[in-house]
Coordinates of N, CA and C in Angstrom, one line a residue:
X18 N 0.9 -1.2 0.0 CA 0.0 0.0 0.0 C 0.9 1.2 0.0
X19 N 0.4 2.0 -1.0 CA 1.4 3.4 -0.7 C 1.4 3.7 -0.2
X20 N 2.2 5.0 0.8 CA 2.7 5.6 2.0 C 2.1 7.2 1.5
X21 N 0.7 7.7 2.3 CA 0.3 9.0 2.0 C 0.7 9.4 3.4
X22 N 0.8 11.0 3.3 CA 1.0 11.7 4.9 C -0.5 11.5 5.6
X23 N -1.8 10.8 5.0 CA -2.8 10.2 6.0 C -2.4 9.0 6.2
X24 N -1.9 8.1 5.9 CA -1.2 6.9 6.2 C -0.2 6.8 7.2
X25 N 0.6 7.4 6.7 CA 2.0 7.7 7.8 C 1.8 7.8 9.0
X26 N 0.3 9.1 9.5 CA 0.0 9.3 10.2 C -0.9 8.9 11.4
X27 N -1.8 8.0 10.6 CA -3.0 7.5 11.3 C -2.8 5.9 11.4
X28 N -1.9 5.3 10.4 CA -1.8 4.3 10.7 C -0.6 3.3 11.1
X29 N 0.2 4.1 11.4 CA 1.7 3.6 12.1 C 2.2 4.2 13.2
X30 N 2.6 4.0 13.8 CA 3.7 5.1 15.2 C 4.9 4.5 15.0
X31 N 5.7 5.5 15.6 CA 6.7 5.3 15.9 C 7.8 3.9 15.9
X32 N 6.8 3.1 16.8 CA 7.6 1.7 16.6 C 7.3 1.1 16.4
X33 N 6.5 1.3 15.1 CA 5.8 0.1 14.2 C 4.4 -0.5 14.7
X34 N 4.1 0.1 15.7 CA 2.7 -0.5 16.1 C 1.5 0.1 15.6
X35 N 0.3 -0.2 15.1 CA -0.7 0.0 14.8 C -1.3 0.7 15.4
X36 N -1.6 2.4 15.2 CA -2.2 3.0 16.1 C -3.6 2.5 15.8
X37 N -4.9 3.9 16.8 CA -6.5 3.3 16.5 C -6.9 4.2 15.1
X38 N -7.4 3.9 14.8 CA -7.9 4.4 13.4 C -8.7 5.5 14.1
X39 N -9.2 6.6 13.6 CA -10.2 7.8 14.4 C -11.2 8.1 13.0
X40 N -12.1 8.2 13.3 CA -13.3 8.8 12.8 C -14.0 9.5 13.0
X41 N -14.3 10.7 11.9 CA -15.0 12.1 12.5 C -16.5 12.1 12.6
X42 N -17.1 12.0 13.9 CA -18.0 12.2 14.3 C -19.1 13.2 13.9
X43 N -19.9 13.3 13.6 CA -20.6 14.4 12.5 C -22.1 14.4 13.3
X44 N -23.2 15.4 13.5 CA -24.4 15.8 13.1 C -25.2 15.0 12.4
X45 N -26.7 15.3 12.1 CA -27.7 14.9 10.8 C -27.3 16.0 10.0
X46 N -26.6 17.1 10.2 CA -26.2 18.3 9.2 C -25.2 17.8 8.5
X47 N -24.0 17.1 9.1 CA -23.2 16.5 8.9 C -22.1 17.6 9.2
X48 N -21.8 18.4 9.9 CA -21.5 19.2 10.9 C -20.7 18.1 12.2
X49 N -19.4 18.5 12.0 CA -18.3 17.5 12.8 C -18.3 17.7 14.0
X50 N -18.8 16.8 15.0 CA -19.2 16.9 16.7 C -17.7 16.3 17.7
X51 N -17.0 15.5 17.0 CA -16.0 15.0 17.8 C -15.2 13.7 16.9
X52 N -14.7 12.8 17.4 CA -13.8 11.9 16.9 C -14.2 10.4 17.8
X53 N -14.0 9.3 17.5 CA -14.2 8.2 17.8 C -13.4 7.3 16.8
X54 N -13.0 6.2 17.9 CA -12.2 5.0 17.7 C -13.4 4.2 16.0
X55 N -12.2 3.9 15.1 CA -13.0 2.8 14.3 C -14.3 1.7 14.6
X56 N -13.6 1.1 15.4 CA -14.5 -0.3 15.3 C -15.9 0.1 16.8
X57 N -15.0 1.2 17.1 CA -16.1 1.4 18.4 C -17.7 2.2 17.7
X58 N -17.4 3.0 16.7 CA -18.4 3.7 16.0 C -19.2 3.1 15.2
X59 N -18.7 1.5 15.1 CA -19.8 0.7 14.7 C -20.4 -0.3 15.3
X60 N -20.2 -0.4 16.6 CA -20.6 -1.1 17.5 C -21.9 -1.0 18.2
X61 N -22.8 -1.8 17.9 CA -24.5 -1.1 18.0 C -24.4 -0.1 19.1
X62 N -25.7 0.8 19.2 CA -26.4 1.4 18.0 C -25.5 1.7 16.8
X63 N -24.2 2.1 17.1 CA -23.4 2.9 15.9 C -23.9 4.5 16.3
X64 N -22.2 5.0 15.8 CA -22.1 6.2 16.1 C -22.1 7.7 14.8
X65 N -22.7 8.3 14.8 CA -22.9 8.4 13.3 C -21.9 9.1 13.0
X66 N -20.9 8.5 11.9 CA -19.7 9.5 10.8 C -20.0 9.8 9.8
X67 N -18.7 10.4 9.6 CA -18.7 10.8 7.9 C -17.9 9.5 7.2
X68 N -18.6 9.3 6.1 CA -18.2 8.0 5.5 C -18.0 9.0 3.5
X69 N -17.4 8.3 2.9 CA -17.7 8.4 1.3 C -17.7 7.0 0.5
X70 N -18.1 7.3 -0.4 CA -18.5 6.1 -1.5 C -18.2 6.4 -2.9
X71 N -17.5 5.6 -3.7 CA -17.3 6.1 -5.1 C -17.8 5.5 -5.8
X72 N -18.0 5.7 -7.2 CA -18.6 4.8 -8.0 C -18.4 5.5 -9.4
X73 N -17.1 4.4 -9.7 CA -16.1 4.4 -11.7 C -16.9 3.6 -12.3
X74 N -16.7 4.4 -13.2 CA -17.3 3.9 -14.6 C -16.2 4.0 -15.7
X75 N -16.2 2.7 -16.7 CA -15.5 2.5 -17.4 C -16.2 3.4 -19.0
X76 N -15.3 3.4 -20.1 CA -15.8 4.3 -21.2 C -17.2 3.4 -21.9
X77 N -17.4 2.7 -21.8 CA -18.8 1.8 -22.1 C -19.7 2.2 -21.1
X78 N -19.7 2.5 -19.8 CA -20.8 2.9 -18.7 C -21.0 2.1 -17.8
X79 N -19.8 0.9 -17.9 CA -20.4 0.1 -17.0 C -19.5 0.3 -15.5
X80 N -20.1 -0.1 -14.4 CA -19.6 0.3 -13.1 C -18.4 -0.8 -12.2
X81 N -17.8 0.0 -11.8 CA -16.4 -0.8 -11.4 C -17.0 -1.6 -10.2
X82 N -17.4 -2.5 -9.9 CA -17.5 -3.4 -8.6 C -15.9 -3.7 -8.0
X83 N -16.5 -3.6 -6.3 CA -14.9 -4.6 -5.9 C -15.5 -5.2 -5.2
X84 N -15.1 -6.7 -4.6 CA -15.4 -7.9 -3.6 C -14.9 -7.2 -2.6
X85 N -15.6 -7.0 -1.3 CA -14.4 -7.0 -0.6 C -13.7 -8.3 0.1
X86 N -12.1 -8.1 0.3 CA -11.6 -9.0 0.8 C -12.1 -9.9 2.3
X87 N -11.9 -11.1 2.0 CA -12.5 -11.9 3.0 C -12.0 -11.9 4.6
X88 N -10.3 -11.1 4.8 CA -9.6 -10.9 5.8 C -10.0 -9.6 6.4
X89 N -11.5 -8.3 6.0 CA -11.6 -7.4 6.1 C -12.9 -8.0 7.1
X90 N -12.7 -6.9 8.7 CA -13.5 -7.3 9.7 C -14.6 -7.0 9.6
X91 N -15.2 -6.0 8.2 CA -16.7 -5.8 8.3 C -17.0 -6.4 6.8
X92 N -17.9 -6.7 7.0 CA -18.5 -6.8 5.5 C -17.2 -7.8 4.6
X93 N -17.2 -9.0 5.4 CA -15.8 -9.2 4.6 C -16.8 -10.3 3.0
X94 N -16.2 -10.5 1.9 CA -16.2 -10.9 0.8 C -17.8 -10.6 -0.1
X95 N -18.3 -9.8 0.2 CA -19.8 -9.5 0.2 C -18.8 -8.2 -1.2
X96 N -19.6 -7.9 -2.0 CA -19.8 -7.0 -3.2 C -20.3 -5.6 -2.5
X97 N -19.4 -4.7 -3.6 CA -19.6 -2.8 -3.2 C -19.3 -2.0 -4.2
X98 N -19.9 -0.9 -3.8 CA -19.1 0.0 -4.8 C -17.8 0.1 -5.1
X99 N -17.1 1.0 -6.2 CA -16.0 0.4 -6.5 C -15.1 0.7 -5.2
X100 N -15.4 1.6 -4.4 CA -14.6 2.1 -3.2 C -15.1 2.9 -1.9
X101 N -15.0 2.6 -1.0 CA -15.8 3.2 0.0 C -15.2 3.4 1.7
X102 N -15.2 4.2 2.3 CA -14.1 4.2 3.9 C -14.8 5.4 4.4
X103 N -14.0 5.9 5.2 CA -13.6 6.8 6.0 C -12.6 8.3 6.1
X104 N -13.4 9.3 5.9 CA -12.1 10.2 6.0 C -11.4 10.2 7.4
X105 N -9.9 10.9 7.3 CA -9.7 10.7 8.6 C -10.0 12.2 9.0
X106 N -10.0 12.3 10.8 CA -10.6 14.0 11.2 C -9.7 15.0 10.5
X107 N -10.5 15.8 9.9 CA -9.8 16.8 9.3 C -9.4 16.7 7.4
X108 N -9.4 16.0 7.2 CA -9.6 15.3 5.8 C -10.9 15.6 5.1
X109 N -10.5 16.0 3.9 CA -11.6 16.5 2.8 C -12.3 15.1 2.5
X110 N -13.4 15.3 2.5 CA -14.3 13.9 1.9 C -13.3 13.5 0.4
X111 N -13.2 14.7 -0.7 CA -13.0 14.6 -1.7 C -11.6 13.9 -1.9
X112 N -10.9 14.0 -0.9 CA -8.9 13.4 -1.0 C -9.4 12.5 -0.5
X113 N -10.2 12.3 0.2 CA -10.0 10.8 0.8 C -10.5 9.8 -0.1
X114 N -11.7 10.5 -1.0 CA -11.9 9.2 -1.7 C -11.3 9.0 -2.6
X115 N -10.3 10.1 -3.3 CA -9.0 9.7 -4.3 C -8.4 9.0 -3.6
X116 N -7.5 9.2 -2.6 CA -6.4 9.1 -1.9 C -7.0 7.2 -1.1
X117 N -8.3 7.0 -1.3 CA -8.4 5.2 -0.5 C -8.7 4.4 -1.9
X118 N -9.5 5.2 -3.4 CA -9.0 4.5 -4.3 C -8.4 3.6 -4.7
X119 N -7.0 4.9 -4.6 CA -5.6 4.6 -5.2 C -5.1 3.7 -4.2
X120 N -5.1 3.3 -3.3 CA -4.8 2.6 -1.8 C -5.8 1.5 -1.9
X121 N -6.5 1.1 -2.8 CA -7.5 -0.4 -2.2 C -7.4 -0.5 -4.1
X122 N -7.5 0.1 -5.1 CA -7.3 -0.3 -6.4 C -6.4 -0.4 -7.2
X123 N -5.1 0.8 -6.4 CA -4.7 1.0 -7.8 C -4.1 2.0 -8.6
X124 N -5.4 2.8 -8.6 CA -5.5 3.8 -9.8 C -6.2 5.2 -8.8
X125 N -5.7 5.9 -10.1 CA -6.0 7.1 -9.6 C -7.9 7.9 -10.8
X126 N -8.6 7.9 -9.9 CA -9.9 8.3 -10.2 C -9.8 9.6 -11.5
X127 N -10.3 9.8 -12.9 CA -10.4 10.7 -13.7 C -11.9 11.1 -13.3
X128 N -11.7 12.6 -13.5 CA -13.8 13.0 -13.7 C -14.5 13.0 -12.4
X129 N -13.3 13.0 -11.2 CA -13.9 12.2 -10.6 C -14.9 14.2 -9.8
X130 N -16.2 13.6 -8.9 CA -17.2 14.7 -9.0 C -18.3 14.5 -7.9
X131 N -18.4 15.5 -7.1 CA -19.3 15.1 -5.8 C -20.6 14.8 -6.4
X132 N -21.5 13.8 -6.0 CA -22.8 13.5 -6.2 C -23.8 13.6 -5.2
X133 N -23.2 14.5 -4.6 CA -24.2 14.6 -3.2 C -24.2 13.8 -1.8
X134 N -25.0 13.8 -1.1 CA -24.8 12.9 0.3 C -25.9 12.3 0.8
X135 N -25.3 11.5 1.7 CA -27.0 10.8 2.1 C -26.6 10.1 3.2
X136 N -27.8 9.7 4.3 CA -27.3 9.7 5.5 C -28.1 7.8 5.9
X137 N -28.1 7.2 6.4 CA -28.6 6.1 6.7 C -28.1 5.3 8.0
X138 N -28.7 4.1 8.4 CA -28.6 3.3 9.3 C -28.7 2.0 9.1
X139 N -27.7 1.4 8.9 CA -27.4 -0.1 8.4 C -26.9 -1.2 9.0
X140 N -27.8 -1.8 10.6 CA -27.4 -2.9 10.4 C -26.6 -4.2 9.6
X141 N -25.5 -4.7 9.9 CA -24.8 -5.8 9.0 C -25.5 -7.2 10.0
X142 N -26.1 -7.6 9.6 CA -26.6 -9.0 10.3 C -25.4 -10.1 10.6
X143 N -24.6 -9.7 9.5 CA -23.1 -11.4 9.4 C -22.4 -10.9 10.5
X144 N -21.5 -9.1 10.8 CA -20.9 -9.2 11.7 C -21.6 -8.9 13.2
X145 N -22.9 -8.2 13.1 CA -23.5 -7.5 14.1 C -23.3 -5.9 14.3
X146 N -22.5 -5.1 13.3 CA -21.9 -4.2 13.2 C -22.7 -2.9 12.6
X147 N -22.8 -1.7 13.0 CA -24.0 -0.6 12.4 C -23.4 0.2 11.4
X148 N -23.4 0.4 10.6 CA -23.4 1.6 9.9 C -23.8 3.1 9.6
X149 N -24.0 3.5 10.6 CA -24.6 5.2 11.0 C -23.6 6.0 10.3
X150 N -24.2 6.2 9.1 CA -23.0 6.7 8.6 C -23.7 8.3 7.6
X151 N -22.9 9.2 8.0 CA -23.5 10.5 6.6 C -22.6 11.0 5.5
X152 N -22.9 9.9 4.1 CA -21.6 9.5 3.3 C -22.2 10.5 2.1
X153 N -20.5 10.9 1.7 CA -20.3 11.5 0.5 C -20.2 10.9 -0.6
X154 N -20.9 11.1 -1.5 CA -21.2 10.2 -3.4 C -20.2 11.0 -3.9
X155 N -19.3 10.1 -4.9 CA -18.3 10.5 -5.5 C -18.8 9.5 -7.0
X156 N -19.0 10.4 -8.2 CA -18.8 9.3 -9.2 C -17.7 10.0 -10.3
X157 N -17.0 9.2 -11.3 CA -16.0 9.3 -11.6 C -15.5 8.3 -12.6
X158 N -14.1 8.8 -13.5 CA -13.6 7.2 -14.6 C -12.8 6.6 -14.0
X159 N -12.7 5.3 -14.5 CA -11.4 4.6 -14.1 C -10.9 4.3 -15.5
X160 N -9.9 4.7 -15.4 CA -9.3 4.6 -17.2 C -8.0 4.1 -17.2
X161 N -7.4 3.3 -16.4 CA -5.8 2.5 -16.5 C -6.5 1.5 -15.7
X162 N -5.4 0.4 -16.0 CA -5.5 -0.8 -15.5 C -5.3 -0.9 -14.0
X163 N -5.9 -1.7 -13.5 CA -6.5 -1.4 -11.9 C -5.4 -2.4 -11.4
X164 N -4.7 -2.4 -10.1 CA -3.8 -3.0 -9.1 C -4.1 -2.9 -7.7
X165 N -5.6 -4.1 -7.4 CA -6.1 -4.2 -6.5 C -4.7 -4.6 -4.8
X166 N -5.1 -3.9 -4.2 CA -4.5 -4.6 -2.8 C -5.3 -5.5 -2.3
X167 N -4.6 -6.9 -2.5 CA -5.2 -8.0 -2.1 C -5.6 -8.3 -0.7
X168 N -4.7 -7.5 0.5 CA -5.5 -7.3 1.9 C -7.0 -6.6 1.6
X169 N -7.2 -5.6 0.8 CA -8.8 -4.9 0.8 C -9.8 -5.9 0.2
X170 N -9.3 -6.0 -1.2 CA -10.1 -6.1 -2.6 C -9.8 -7.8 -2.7
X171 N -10.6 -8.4 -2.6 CA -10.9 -10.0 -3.1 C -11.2 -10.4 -5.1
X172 N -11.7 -9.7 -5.1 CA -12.0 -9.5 -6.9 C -12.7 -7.8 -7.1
X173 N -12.8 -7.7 -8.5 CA -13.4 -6.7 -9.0 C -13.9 -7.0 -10.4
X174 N -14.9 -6.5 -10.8 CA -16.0 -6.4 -12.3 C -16.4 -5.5 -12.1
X175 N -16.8 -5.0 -14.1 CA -17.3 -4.1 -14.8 C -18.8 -4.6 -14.5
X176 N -19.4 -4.2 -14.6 CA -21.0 -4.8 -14.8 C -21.5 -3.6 -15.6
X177 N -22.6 -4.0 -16.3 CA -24.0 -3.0 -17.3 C -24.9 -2.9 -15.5
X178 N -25.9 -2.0 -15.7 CA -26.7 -1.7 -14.9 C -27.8 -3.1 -15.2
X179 N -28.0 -3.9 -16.2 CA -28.8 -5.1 -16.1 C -27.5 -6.0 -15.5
X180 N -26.6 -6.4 -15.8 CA -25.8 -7.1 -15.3 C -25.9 -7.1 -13.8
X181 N -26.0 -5.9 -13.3 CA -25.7 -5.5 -11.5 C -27.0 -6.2 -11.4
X182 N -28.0 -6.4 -12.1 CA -29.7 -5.9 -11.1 C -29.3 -7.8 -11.3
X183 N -28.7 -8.6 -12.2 CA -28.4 -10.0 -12.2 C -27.8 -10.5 -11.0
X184 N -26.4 -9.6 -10.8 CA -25.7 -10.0 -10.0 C -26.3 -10.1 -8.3
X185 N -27.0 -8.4 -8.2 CA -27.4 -8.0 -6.7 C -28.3 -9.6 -6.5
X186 N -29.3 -10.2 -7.5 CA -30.3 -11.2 -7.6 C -29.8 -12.6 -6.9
X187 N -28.5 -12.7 -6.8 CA -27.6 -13.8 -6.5 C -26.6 -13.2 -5.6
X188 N -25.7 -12.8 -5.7 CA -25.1 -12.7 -5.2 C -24.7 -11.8 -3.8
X189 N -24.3 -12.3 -2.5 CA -24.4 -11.3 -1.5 C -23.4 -9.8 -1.5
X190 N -24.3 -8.8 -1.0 CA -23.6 -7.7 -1.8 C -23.7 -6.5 -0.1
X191 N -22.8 -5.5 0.0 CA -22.6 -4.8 1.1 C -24.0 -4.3 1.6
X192 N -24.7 -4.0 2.9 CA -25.6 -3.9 3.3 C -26.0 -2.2 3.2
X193 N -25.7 -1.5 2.7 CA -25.3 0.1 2.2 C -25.8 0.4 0.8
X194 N -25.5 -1.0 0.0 CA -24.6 -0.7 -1.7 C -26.2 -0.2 -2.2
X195 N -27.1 -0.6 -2.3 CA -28.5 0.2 -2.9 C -28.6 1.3 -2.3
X196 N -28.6 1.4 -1.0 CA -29.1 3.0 -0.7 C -28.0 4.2 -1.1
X197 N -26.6 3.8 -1.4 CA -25.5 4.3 -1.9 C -25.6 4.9 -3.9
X198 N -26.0 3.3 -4.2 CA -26.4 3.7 -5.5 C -27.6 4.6 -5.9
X199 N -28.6 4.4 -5.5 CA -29.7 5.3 -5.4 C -29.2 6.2 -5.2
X200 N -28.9 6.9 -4.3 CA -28.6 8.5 -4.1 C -27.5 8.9 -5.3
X201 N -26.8 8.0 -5.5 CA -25.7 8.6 -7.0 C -26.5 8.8 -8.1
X202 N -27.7 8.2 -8.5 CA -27.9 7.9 -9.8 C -27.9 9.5 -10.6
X203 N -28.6 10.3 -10.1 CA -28.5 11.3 -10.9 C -27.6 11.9 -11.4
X204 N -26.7 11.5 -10.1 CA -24.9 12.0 -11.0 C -24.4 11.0 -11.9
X205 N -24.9 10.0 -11.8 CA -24.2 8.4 -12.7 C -24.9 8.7 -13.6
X206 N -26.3 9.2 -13.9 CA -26.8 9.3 -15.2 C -26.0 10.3 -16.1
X207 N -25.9 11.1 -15.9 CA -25.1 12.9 -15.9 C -23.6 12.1 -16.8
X208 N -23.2 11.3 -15.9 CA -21.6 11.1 -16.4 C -22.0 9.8 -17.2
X209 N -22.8 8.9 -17.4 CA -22.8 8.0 -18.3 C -23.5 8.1 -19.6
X210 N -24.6 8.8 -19.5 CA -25.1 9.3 -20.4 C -26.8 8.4 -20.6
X211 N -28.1 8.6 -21.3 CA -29.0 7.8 -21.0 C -28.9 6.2 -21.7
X212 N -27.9 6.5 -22.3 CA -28.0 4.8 -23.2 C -27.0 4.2 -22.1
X213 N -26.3 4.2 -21.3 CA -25.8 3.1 -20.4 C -27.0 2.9 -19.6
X214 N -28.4 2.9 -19.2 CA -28.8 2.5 -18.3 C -29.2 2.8 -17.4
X215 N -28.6 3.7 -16.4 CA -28.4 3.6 -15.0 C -29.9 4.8 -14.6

């Protein structure tokens, strides 16, 4: 994984030990109230953060899926948008979602363009884990060949918007990923155009 000055910082010390991950604590305004430990902010009820979501499209219109990895303690091997996390406090929604991209794909996001936000509460039934989250829509290209980090990302696919509505039908997919897509569409229509679909 590349070494950003948010990486350096939030996820290493000094002597190599794993510090706690922090997450900014936010309002229904989405108006930042305080900071909280990772895994503790999703610990029922769940504490509500700032979360973002992206979602690449290839020059055909179809959308970047990623698996997430099976060693990942939430939502592990279940299907998502092509990228999704946490800013860290003080961090622009918009860097973070370049900047965790490039760090779970690969690649660095073209086009890439706020699509608004949306706020929810998502029980995960597999870990017991909440999602109170008030996440920023990012949609955008992916236009170089992708170099998934195999700690995050398990696989990834292109899919058509019929293809997804196949896949969602079978296959288990992140407990977020519709209410996330929904709220993009207007921007995914916008950047794909009306003959992809979406």
């Amino acid at each position: 994984m590349p070494i950003t000055p948010a990486t350096a910082t939030h996820n290493s010390s000094s002597n190599g030990t794993a510090e706690a991950i922090l997450l900014e604590l936010v309002d229904e305004n989405g108006t930042t109230i305080g900071t909280a430990e990772k895994l503790s902010a999703h610990q029922p009820p769940g504490l509500l953060h700032r979360a973002f979501s992206v979602f690449l499209f290839d020059e055909q219109g179809r959308l970047l899926l990623q698996q997430r990895a099976l060693g990942k303690y939430h939502s592990p091997g279940v299907w998502s948008n092509t990228c999704c996390g946490h800013p860290y406090p003080g961090e622009a929604p918009f860097a973070a979602a370049a900047r965790r991209t490039y760090e779970e794909l690969g690649i660095s996001p073209t086009l890439l363009a706020e699509a608004g936000t949306v706020r929810y509460n998502h029980p995960d039934p597999e870990s017991g884990l909440v999602e109170q989250e008030y996440n920023h829509l990012f949609v955008g290209m992916a236009q170089s060949a992708l170099a998934p980090d195999p700690e995050e990302v398990g696989d990834t696919a292109y899919v058509t918007a019929a293809e997804l509505a196949e896949r969602h039908a079978k296959d288990p997919f992140s407990a977020w990923f519709m209410t996330v897509l929904d709220a993009a569409r207007p921007a995914v229509r916008e950047l794909t155009g009306p003959s992809a679909g979406w």
